[in-house]
CSV table of C-alpha atoms in Angstrom, one decimal:
chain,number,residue,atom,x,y,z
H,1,UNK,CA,-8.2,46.7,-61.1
H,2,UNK,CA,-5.1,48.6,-60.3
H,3,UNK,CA,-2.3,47.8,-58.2
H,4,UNK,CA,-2.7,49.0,-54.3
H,5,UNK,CA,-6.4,48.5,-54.6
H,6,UNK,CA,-8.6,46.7,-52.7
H,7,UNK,CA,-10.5,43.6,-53.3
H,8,UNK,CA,-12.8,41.0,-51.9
H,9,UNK,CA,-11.9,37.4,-52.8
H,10,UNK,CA,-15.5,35.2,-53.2
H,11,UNK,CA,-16.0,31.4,-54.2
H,12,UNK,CA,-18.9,30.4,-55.5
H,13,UNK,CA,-19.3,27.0,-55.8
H,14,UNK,CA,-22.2,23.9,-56.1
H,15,UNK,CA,-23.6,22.9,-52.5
H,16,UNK,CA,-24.8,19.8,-51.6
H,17,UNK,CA,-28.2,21.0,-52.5
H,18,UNK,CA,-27.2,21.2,-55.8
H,19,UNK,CA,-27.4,25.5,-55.8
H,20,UNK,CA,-24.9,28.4,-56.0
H,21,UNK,CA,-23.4,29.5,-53.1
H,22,UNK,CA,-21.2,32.4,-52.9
H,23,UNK,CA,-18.7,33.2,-49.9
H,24,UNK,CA,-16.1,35.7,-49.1
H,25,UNK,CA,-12.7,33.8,-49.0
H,26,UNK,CA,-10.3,36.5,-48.0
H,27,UNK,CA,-11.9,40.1,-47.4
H,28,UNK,CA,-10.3,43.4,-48.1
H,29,UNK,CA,-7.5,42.1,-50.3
H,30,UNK,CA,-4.5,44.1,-51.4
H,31,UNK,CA,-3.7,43.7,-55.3
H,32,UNK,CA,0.0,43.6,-55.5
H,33,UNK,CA,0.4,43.7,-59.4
H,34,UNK,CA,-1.8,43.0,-62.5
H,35,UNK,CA,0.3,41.4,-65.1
H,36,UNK,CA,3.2,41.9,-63.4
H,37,UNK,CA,2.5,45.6,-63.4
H,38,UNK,CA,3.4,46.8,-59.8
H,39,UNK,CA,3.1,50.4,-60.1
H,40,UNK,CA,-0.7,52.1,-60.1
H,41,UNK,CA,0.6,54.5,-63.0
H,42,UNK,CA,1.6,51.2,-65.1
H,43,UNK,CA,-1.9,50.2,-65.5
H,44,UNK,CA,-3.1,51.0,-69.2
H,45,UNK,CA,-6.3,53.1,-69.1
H,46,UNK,CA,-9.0,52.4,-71.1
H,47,UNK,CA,-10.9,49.1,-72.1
H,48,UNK,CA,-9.6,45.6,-70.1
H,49,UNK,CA,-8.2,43.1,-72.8
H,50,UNK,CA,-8.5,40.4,-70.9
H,51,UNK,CA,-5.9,40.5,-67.2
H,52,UNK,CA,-5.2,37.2,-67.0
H,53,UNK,CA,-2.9,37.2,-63.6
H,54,UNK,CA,-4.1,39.4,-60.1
H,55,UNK,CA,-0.9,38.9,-57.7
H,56,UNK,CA,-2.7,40.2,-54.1
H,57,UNK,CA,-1.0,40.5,-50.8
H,58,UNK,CA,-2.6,37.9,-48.4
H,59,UNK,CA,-1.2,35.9,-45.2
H,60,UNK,CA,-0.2,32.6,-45.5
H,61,UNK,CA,-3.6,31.1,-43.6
H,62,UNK,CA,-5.5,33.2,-46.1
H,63,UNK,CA,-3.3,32.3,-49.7
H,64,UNK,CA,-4.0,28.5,-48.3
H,65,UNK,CA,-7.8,29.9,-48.0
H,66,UNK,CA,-7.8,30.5,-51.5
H,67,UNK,CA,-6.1,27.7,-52.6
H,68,UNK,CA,-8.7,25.6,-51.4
H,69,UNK,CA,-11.6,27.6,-52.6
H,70,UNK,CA,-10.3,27.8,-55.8
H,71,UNK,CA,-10.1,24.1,-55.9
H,72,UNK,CA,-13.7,23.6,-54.8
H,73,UNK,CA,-15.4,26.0,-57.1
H,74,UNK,CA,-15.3,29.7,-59.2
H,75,UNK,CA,-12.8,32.6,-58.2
H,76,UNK,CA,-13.7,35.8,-58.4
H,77,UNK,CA,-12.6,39.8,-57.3
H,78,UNK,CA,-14.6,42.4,-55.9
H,79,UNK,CA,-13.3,45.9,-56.1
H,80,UNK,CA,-14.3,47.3,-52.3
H,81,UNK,CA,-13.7,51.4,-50.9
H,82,UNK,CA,-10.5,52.1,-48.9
H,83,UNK,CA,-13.2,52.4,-45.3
């Protein structure tokens, strides 16, 4: 995922009916960097090894949004089209 795309922040996590739920957190995301790479041209091509750290560009309603989620069950990123 480069930087200055967009992505979709989902949760899934264990209801209390014991199955997987998945929900949109924050929608239409900015990424900032990816490992501290800012610039879309900074961004190796090729095979990921592994990003470890997704800086996006959120409010602060929606960063305590994710904060929570990621405290109640899985992260994850969607890569969505620039509509």
């Amino acid at each position: 995922v480069p930087p200055t795309s967009r992505v979709d922040v989902l949760c899934t996590y264990a209801a209390k009916d014991k199955r997987k739920h998945t929900a949109t957190v924050v929608p239409f995301a900015k990424v900032h960097s990816v490992d501290g790479i800012t610039d879309r041209d900074g961004v190796p091509r090729g095979p990921s090894k592994g990003t470890r750290n997704i800086s996006l560009v959120v409010s602060e309603k929606d960063a305590k949004r994710v904060e929570l989620a990621r405290n109640i069950g899985a992260l994850s990123l969607i890569l969505v089209g620039d509509d």
